[in-house]
Amino acid sequence: MPKLILLVVIGVIFVMGAEPKVKTLSALDYIEIQQLNYKYAFALDNCTNHGEDYANLYTDDGVFVVGLNGMEFRGHAKLVEAAGGPTCARIKQPHQTHTTENLVIEASPEGATGKSYLVYPGDQGKRGDADFDGHVGGYQDVYVRTPQGWRFKSRIHVFPPQIPGEYKGVPNTKLDSQTR
């Protein structure tokens, strides 16, 4: 009997220590996640539907994190606020837009992860904001499939010198000066 108990315990430990299964992503999954990223830039840059379109790209408990200072916008109401809603006062002139480039999507136990570069191209060939024109870090994402389609579970705006995909929750303002 003790040998049987030992075998059961070893079996439980083995199963608990096993890697979670990662479901392969289909071509349609990749396209839908790409579309989610494209919609993100338009919804944020234009504060469409007073920030609701932006917040609806996330799960109900989704979070956007500013990697520069660790500020979090968690849940629907805070995500509407992050987009500038409901007044859209955040949108300034000249209108600043951004693009996400070189999106890399990988299957994960939760659904998928992504990383991409963030670029502010300027406006009509002119600089719009000296702090944000050009390459401004990137995004590190966790995506999950919901009944409404793929959504952001989390999106972190990762600022240099940190690299999208390698951000571990340490805001730039807390980085040791030696790593900068």
XYZ file of C-alpha atoms in Angstrom:
180
model
C 0.000 0.000 0.000
C 2.781 2.569 0.787
C 4.260 1.924 -2.678
C 0.882 2.661 -4.252
C 0.593 5.952 -2.329
C 4.130 6.875 -3.376
C 3.295 6.176 -7.026
C 0.131 8.285 -6.803
C 2.048 11.180 -5.223
C 4.762 10.983 -7.888
C 2.078 10.911 -10.601
C 0.348 13.987 -9.159
C 3.652 15.873 -8.932
C 4.463 14.912 -12.525
C 1.065 16.104 -13.825
C 1.206 19.338 -11.786
C 4.693 20.079 -13.083
C 3.783 19.455 -16.708
C 3.827 22.376 -19.093
C 0.378 23.707 -19.988
C -0.752 22.699 -23.455
C -0.339 25.345 -26.105
C -2.964 25.208 -28.827
C -1.668 25.923 -32.318
C -2.913 29.185 -33.812
C -4.685 29.036 -37.163
C -4.074 31.422 -40.040
C -7.403 33.051 -39.145
C -6.223 33.548 -35.534
C -3.144 35.410 -36.783
C -5.253 37.615 -39.058
C -7.770 38.388 -36.308
C -4.990 39.319 -33.859
C -3.406 41.540 -36.525
C -6.785 43.234 -37.040
C -7.068 43.776 -33.287
C -3.744 45.629 -33.399
C -4.810 47.718 -36.397
C -8.091 48.656 -34.717
C -6.162 49.622 -31.579
C -4.235 52.455 -33.247
C -7.326 53.915 -34.909
C -9.464 53.681 -31.761
C -6.787 55.260 -29.563
C -5.605 57.962 -31.975
C -9.119 59.114 -32.796
C -10.891 58.472 -29.474
C -13.655 56.824 -31.488
C -17.004 56.393 -29.799
C -15.636 58.524 -26.923
C -13.072 55.878 -25.930
C -15.530 52.972 -25.930
C -14.089 51.422 -29.106
C -10.646 51.344 -27.487
C -11.900 49.819 -24.213
C -13.885 47.194 -26.151
C -10.632 45.832 -27.616
C -9.802 44.498 -24.139
C -11.329 41.812 -21.951
C -13.590 43.090 -19.157
C -10.667 42.856 -16.720
C -8.057 43.896 -19.306
C -5.203 46.217 -18.447
C -3.016 48.738 -20.257
C 0.296 49.470 -18.519
C 2.586 52.421 -19.209
C 6.005 50.809 -18.858
C 7.678 54.176 -18.384
C 6.139 54.712 -14.932
C 4.073 51.574 -14.229
C 0.718 53.404 -14.409
C -2.141 50.941 -14.993
C -5.529 51.391 -16.621
C -7.474 48.305 -15.514
C -11.080 47.522 -16.454
C -13.467 49.069 -18.931
C -13.991 52.506 -17.335
C -10.246 53.122 -16.866
C -9.527 51.988 -20.425
C -12.119 54.477 -21.746
C -10.230 57.101 -19.737
C -6.891 55.953 -21.208
C -8.270 56.600 -24.699
C -9.263 60.135 -23.716
C -12.967 59.501 -23.250
C -15.628 60.442 -22.667
C -14.675 64.018 -23.663
C -11.736 63.054 -25.920
C -9.857 66.068 -24.553
C -6.601 64.114 -24.896
C -6.635 64.457 -28.665
C -4.456 67.419 -29.536
C -3.709 69.307 -32.714
C -1.827 68.682 -34.882
C -3.374 65.265 -34.666
C -0.754 62.693 -33.660
C -1.144 59.121 -34.934
C 0.863 55.995 -34.313
C 1.506 52.650 -35.946
C 2.540 49.286 -34.610
C 5.176 47.614 -36.738
C 6.784 44.184 -37.027
C 4.147 42.388 -34.968
C 5.324 38.976 -33.760
C 2.532 36.662 -32.542
C 3.163 33.404 -30.679
C 0.793 30.803 -29.280
C 0.664 30.613 -25.482
C -1.258 28.589 -22.877
C -3.596 31.568 -22.347
C -4.126 32.148 -26.078
C -1.332 34.157 -27.654
C 1.333 36.729 -26.918
C 2.571 39.530 -29.110
C 5.300 42.101 -29.366
C 5.643 45.004 -31.768
C 7.416 48.302 -32.285
C 5.596 51.601 -31.782
C 6.224 54.429 -34.245
C 4.814 57.956 -34.397
C 5.370 59.043 -37.999
C 4.663 62.781 -37.497
C 2.008 64.785 -39.302
C 2.194 65.810 -42.962
C 5.973 65.442 -42.972
C 6.391 67.602 -39.866
C 7.303 66.646 -36.344
C 4.272 66.709 -34.088
C 5.878 66.142 -30.708
C 9.635 65.973 -30.123
C 9.143 63.465 -27.292
C 7.119 61.030 -29.374
C 8.005 61.276 -33.068
C 9.841 58.252 -34.398
C 10.430 54.984 -32.582
C 8.932 55.040 -29.072
C 9.536 51.526 -27.802
C 6.762 49.086 -28.437
C 4.015 46.917 -27.074
C 4.055 43.616 -25.225
C 0.690 41.868 -25.330
C -1.319 38.943 -24.005
C -4.304 38.027 -26.211
C -7.228 35.788 -25.335
C -10.091 34.487 -27.426
C -13.494 35.601 -26.162
C -17.015 35.071 -27.556
C -16.531 38.498 -29.218
C -13.221 37.415 -30.812
C -9.594 38.037 -29.837
C -9.057 40.688 -27.160
C -6.177 42.170 -25.229
C -5.869 40.672 -21.763
C -2.944 43.015 -21.236
C -0.941 45.492 -23.251
C 2.222 47.082 -21.925
C 3.798 50.091 -23.613
C 7.476 49.196 -23.250
C 9.895 52.118 -23.431
C 13.589 51.933 -24.377
C 15.996 50.730 -23.182
C 13.626 47.839 -22.421
C 12.548 45.631 -25.304
C 8.997 44.440 -26.102
C 8.713 40.807 -25.092
C 11.280 41.174 -22.300
C 9.488 43.631 -19.975
C 9.195 42.038 -16.544
C 7.152 44.656 -14.672
C 9.957 47.062 -13.835
C 9.003 50.587 -14.961
C 11.751 52.634 -16.599
C 11.589 55.130 -13.723
C 12.727 52.312 -11.405
C 15.483 50.922 -13.607
C 18.962 51.057 -12.174
C 20.871 53.874 -13.893
C 23.483 51.302 -14.907
C 20.996 49.570 -17.222
C 20.152 52.731 -19.115
